mmCIF file of C-alpha atoms and ligand atoms in Angstrom:
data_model
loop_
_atom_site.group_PDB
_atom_site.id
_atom_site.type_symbol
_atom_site.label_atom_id
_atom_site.label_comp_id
_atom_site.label_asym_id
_atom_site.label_seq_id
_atom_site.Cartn_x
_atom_site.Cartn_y
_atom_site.Cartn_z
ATOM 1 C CA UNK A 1 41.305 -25.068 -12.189
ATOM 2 C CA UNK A 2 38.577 -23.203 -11.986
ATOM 3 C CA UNK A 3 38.821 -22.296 -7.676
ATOM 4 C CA UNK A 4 42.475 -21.830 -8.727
ATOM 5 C CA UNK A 5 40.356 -18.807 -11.306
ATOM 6 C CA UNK A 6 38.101 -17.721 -7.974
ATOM 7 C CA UNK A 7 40.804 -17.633 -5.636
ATOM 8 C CA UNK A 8 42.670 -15.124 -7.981
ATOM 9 C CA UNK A 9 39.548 -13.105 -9.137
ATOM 10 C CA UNK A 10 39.143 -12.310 -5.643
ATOM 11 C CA UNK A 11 42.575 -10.985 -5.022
ATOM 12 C CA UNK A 12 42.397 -9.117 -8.001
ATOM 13 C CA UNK A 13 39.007 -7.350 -6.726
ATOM 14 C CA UNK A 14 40.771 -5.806 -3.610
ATOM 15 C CA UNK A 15 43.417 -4.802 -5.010
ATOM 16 C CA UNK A 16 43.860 -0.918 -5.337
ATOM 17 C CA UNK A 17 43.439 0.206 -9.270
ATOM 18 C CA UNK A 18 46.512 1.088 -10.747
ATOM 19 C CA UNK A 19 47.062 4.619 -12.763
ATOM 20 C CA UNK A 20 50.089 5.160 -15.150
ATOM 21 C CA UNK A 21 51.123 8.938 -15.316
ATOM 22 C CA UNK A 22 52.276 10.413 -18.375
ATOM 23 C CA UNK A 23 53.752 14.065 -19.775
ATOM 24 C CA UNK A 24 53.354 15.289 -22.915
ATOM 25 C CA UNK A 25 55.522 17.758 -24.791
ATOM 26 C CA UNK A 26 58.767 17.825 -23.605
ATOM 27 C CA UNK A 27 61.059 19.213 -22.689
ATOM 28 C CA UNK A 28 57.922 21.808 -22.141
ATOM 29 C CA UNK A 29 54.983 23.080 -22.903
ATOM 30 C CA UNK A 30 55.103 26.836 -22.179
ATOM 31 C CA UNK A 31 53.865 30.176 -23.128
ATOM 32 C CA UNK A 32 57.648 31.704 -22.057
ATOM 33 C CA UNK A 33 60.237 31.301 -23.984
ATOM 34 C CA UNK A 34 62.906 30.401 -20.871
ATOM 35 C CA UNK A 35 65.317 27.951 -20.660
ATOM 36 C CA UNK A 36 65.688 28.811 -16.504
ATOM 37 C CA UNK A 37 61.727 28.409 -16.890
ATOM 38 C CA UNK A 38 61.501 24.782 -18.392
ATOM 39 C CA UNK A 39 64.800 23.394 -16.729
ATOM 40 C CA UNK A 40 62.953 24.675 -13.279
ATOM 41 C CA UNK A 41 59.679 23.190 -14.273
ATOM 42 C CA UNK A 42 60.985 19.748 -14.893
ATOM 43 C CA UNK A 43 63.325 19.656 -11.865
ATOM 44 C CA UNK A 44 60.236 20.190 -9.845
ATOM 45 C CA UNK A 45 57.941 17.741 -11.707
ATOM 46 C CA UNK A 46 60.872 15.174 -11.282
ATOM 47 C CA UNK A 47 61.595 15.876 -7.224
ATOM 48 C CA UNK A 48 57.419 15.724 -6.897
ATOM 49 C CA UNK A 49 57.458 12.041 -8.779
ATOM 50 C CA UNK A 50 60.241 10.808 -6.905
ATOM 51 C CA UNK A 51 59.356 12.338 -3.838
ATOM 52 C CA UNK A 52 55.904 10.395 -4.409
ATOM 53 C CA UNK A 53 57.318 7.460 -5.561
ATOM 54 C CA UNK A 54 55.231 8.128 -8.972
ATOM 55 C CA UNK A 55 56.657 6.594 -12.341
ATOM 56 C CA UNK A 56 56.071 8.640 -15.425
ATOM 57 C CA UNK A 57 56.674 8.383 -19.102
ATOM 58 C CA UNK A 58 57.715 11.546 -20.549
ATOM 59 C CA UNK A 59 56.973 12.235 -24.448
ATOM 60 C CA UNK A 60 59.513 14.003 -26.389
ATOM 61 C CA UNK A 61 59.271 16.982 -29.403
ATOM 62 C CA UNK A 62 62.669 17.466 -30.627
ATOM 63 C CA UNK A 63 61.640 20.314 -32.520
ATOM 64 C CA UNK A 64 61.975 22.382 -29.232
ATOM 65 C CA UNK A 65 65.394 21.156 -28.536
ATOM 66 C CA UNK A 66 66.674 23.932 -31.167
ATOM 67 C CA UNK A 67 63.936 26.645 -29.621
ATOM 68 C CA UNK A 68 65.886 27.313 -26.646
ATOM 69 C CA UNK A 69 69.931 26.549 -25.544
ATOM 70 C CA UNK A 70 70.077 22.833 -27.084
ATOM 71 C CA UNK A 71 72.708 21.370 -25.060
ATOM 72 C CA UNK A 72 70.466 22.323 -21.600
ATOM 73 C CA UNK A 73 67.300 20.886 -23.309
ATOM 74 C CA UNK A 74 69.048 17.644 -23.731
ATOM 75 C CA UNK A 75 69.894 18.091 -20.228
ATOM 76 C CA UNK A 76 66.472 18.368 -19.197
ATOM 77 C CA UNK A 77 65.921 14.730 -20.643
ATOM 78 C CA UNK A 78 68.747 12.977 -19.352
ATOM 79 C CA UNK A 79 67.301 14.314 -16.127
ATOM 80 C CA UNK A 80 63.868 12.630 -16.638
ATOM 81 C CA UNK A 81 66.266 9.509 -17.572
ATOM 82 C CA UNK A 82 68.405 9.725 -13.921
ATOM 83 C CA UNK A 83 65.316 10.197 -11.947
ATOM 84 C CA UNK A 84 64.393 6.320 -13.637
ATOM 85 C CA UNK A 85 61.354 7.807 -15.617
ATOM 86 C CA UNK A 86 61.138 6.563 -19.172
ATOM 87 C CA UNK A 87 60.966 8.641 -22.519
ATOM 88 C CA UNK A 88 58.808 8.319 -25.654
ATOM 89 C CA UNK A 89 58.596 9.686 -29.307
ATOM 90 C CA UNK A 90 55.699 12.308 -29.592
ATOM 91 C CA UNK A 91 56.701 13.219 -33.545
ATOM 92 C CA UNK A 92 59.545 16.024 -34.085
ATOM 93 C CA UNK A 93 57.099 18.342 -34.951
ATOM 94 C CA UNK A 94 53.715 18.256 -33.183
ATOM 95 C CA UNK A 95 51.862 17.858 -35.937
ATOM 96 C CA UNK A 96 48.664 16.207 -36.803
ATOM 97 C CA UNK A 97 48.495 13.415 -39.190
ATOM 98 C CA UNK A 98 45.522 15.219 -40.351
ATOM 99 C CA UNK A 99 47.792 18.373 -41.452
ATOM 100 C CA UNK A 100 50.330 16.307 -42.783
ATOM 101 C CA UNK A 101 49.342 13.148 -44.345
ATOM 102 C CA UNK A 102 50.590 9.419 -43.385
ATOM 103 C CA UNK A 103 54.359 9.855 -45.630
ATOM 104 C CA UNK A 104 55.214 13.067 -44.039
ATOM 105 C CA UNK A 105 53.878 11.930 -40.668
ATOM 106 C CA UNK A 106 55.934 8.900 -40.342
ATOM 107 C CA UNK A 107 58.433 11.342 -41.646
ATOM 108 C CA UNK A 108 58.161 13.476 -38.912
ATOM 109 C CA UNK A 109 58.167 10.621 -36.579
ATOM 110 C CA UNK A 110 61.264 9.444 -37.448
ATOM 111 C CA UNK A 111 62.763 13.155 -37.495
ATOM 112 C CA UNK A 112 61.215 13.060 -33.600
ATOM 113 C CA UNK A 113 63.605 10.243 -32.153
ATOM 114 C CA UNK A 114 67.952 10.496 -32.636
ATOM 115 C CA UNK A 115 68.524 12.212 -29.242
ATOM 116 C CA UNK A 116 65.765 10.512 -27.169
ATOM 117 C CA UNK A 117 66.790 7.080 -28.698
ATOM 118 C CA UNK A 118 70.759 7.820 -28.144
ATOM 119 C CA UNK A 119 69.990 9.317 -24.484
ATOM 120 C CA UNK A 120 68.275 5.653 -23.605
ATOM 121 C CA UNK A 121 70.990 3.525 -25.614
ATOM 122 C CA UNK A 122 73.468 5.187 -23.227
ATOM 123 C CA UNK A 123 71.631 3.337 -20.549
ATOM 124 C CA UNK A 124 71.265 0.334 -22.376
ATOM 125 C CA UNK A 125 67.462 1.089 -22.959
ATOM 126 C CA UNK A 126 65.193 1.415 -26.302
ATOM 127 C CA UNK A 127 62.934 3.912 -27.460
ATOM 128 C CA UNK A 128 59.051 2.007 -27.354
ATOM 129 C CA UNK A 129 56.293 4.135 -26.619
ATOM 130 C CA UNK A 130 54.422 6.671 -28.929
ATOM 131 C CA UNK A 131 51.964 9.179 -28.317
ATOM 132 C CA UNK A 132 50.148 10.664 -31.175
ATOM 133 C CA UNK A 133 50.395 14.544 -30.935
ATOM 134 C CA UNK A 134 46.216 15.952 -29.944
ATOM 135 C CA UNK A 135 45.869 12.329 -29.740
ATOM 136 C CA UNK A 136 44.771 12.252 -33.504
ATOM 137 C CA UNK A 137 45.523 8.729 -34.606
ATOM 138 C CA UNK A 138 44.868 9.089 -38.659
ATOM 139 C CA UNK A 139 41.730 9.289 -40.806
ATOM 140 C CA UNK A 140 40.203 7.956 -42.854
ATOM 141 C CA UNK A 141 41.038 3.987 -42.061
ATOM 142 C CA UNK A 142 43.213 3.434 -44.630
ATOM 143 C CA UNK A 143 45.897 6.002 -43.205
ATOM 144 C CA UNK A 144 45.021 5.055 -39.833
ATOM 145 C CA UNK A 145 46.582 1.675 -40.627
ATOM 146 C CA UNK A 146 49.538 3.040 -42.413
ATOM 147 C CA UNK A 147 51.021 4.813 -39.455
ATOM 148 C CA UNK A 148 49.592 1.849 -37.080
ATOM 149 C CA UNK A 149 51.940 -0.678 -39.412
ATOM 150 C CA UNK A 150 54.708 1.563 -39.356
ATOM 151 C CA UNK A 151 54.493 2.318 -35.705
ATOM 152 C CA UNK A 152 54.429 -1.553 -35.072
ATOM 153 C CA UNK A 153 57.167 -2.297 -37.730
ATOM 154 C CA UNK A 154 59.884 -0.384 -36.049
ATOM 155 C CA UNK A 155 59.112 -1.455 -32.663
ATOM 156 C CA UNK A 156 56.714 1.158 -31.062
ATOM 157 C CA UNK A 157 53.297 0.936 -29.009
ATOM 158 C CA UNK A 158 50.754 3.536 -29.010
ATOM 159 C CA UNK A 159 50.665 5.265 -25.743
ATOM 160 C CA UNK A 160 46.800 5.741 -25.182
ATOM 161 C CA UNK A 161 45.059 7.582 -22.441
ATOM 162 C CA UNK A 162 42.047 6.909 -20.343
ATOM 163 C CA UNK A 163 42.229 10.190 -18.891
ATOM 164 C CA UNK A 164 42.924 13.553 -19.771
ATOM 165 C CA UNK A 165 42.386 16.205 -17.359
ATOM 166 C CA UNK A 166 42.528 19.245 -20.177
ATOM 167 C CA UNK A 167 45.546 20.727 -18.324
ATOM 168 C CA UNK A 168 46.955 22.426 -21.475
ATOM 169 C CA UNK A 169 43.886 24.861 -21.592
ATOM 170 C CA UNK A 170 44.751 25.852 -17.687
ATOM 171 C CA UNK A 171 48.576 25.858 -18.284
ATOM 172 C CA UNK A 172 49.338 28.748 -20.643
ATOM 173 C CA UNK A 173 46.604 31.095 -19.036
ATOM 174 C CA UNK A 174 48.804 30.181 -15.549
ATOM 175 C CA UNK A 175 52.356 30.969 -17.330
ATOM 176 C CA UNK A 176 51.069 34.423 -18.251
ATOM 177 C CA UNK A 177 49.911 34.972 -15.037
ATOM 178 C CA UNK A 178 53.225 34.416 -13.215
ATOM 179 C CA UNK A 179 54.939 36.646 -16.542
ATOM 180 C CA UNK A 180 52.647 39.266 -15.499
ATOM 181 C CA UNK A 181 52.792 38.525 -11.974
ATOM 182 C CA UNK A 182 49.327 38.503 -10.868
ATOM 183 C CA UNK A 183 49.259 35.973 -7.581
ATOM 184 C CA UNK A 184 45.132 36.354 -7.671
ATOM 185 C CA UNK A 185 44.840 34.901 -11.444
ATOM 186 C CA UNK A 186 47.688 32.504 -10.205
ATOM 187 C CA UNK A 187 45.434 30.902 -7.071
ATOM 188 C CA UNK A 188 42.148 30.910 -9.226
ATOM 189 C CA UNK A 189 44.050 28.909 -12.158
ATOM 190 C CA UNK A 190 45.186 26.335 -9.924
ATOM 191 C CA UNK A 191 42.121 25.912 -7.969
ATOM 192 C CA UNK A 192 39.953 25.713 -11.016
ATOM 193 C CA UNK A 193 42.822 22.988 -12.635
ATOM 194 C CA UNK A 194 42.561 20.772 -9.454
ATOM 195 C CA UNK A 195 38.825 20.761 -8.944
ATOM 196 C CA UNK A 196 38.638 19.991 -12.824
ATOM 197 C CA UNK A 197 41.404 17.310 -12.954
ATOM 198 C CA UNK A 198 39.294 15.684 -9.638
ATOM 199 C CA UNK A 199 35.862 15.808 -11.489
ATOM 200 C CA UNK A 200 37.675 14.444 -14.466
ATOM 201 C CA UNK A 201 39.344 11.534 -13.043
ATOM 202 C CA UNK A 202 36.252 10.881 -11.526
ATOM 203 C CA UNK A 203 34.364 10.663 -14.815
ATOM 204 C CA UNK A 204 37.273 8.531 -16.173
ATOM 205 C CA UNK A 205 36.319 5.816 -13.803
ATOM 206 C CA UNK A 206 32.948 6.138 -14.005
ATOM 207 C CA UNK A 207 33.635 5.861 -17.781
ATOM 208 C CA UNK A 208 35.491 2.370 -17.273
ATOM 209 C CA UNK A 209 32.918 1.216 -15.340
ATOM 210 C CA UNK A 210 30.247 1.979 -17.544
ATOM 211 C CA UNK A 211 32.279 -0.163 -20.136
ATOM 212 C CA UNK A 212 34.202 -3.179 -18.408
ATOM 213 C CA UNK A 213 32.298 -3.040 -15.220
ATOM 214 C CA UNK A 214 35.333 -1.952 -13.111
ATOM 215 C CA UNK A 215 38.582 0.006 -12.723
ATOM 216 C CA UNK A 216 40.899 -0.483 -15.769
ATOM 217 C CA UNK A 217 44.870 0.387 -15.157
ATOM 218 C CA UNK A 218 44.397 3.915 -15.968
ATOM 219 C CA UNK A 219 46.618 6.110 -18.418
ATOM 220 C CA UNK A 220 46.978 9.861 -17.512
ATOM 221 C CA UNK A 221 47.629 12.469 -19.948
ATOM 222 C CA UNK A 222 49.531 15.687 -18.462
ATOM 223 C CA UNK A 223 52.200 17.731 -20.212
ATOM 224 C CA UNK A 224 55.424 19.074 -19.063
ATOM 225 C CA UNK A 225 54.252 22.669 -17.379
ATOM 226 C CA UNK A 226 54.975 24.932 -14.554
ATOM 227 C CA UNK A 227 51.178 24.148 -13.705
ATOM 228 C CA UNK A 228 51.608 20.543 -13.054
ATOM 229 C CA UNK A 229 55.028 21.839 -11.548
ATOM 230 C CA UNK A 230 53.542 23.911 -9.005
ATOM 231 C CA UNK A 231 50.246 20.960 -8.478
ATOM 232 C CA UNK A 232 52.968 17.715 -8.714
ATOM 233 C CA UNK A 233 52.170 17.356 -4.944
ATOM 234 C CA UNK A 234 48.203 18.213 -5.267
ATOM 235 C CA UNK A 235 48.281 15.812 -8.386
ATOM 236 C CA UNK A 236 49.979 13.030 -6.183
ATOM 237 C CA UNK A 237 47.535 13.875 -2.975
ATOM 238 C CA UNK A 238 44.425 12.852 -5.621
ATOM 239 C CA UNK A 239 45.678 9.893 -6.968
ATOM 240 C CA UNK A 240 45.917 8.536 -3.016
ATOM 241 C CA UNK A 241 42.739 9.892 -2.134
ATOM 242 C CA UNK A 242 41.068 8.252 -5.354
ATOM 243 C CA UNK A 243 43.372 4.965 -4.107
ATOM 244 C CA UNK A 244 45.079 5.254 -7.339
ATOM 245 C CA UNK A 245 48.067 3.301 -6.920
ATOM 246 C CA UNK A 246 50.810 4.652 -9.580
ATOM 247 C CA UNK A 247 52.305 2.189 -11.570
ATOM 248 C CA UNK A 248 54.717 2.511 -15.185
ATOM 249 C CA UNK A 249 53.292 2.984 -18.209
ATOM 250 C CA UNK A 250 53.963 -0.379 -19.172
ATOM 251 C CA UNK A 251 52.770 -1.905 -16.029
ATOM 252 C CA UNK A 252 49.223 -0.767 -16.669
ATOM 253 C CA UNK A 253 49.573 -1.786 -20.210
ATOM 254 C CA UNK A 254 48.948 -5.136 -19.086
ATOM 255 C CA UNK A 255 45.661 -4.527 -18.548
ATOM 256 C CA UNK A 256 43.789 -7.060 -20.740
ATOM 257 C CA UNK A 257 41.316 -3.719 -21.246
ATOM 258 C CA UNK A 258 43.737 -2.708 -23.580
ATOM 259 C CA UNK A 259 43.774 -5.118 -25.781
ATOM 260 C CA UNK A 260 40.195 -3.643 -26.888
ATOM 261 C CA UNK A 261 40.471 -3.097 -30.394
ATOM 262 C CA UNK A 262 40.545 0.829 -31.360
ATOM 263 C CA UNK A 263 38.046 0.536 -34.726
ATOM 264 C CA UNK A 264 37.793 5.022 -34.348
ATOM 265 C CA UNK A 265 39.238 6.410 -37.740
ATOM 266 C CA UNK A 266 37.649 10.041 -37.795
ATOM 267 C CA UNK A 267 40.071 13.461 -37.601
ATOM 268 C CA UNK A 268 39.066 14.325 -33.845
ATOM 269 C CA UNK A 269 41.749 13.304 -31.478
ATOM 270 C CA UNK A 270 39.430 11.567 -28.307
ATOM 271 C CA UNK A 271 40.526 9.345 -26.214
ATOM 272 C CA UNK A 272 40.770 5.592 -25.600
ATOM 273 C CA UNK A 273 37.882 5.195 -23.352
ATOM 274 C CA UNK A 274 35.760 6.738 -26.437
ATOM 275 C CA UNK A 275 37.035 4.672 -29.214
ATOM 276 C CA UNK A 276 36.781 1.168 -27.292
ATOM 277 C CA UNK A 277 32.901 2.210 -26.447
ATOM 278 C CA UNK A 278 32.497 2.397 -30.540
ATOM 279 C CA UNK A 279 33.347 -1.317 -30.495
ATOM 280 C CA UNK A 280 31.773 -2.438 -27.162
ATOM 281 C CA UNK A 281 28.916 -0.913 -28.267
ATOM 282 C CA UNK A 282 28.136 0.645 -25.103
ATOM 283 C CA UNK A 283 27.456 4.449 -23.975
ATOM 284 C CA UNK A 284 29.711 6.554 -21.782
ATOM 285 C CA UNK A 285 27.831 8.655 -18.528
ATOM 286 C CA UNK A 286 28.444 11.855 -20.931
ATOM 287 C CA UNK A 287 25.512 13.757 -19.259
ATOM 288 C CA UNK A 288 28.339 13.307 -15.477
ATOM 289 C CA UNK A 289 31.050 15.159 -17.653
ATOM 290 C CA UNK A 290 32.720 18.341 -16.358
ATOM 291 C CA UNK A 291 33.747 20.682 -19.016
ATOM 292 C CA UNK A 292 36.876 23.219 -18.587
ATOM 293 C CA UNK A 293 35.164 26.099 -17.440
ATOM 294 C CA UNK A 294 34.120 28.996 -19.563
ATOM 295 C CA UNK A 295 36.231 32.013 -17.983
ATOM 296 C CA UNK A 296 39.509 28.975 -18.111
ATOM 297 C CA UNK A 297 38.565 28.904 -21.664
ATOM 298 C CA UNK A 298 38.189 32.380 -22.392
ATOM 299 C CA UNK A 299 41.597 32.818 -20.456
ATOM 300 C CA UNK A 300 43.603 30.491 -23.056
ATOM 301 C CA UNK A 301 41.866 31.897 -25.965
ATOM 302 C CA UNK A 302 42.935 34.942 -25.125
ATOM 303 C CA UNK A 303 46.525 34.183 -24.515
ATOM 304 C CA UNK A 304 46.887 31.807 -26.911
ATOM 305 C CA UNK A 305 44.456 32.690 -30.074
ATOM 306 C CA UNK A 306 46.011 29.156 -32.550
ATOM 307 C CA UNK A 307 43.644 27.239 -30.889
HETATM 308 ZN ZN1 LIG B 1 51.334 17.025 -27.319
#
């Protein structure tokens, strides 16, 4: 039994780490209001996936069904669904649980699934994933574990993510550039995005390390833009040079690293690698990490003052 153990430890050690992909805020997240825009943007995230043989999960707000032509919106999510990438609930209304309170969250949950869960019983499929919207899971405890017993109740799984890149702060400053077509802006957007994202990933492992002494199955947060549109093949050229291997969001859920219990109950929305080092009890390489630089910063602030 226990050479049967070595034998398989060893195989798993040179094997490539694994990295599930994931998109936030569909159909889009956008500065223009566009329907051309978003379909466009998703058609090219969706040929860059396939083309890379990348499985994503996109996560659905149904509120913006009804913000541009509904009927094409839908489209746009039957097209993540014949491309074989899998959708999730992300609420209706992209709110926080800490605006709303745990009734009117759940509420809004619920409100956030008819068309996504009809679109996957057409192909035989359920709805299962959830991603909390700013990835603010409920405070204090108490309400944490209301939405966490709902959630489980009615058949979902939290979504959680072991690496976010920040590419909502470089998306909106990069839609208003191409609305106000300035190419130089355009180039220096991108640039800065894909040196960040590479730093950041980078972190992220170093980050896993630091806690389970190795790579975990990583989850990637990214959300439905033109920026990831125009990067899908830049995105997909990191992951190989990182020897990321992309796998399904359920795939890397297997990861025994996520069964790490998640004991963080406070307002700010952090990520996974965060909460589980509250319960290992163990420190994260924070003086390594790259922060979203100042002029990207300044850039979304002043496109986009609702911070
Ligand atoms: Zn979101």
């Amino acid at each position: 039994m226990i050479a049967v153990l070595t034998v398989s430890a060893g195989a798993d050690a040179h094997k490539r780490a694994t990295i599930a992909i994931t998109f936030d805020d569909l159909p889009a997240l956008t500065l223009l209001r566009d329907q051309r825009y978003v379909t466009y943007l998703n058609t090219m995230i969706l040929r860059g996936l396939k083309r890379h043989h990348i499985p994503a999960t996109g996560f659905v707000n149904e509120s913006k069904l009804d913000e541009l032509d509904r009927s094409q919106q839908i489209a746009v999510l039957q097209h993540w669904l014949d491309a074989s990438m899998d959708l999730g609930n992300h609420t209706f209304s992209h709110e926080s649980p800490n605006t709303l309170g745990p009734a009117d969250y759940i509420a809004d949950i619920v409100r956030g699934e008819p068309v996504t869960r009809g679109l996957l019983a057409q192909r035989h499929r359920t709805i299962g994933w959830f991603r909390h919207p700013y990835l603010e899971t409920g405070a204090p405890i108490a309400v944490k574990r209301e939405i966490d017993d709902w959630l489980h109740a009615h058949g979902y799984r939290i979504a959680p993510v072991t690496i976010d890149a920040d590419d909502w702060e470089f998306a909106e400053p990069y839609d208003d550039a191409i609305a106000r077509h300035d190419e130089r802006r355009r180039t220096h957007i991108r640039r800065a995005y894909l040196e960040h994202s590479a730093e950041t990933v980078r972190w992220y492992r170093a980050a896993a390390h630091a806690l389970f002494g190795r790579d975990i199955a990583y989850v990637m947060l990214l959300h439905a833009t033109r920026l990831n549109a125009d990067c899908i093949d830049d995105i997909a050229a990191l992951l190989k040079s990182e020897k990321l291997r992309p796998v399904s969001l359920t795939k890397a859920m297997t990861d025994p690293a996520y069964r790490t219990k998640d004991p963080y109950a406070g307002k700010d929305g952090i990520e996974w690698l965060e909460r589980w080092s509250i319960e290992l009890h163990k420190s994260l390489p924070w003086d390594s990490y790259s922060e979203v630089p100042k002029d990207i910063v300044a850039d979304y602030d002043r496109v986009d003052p609702d911070r």
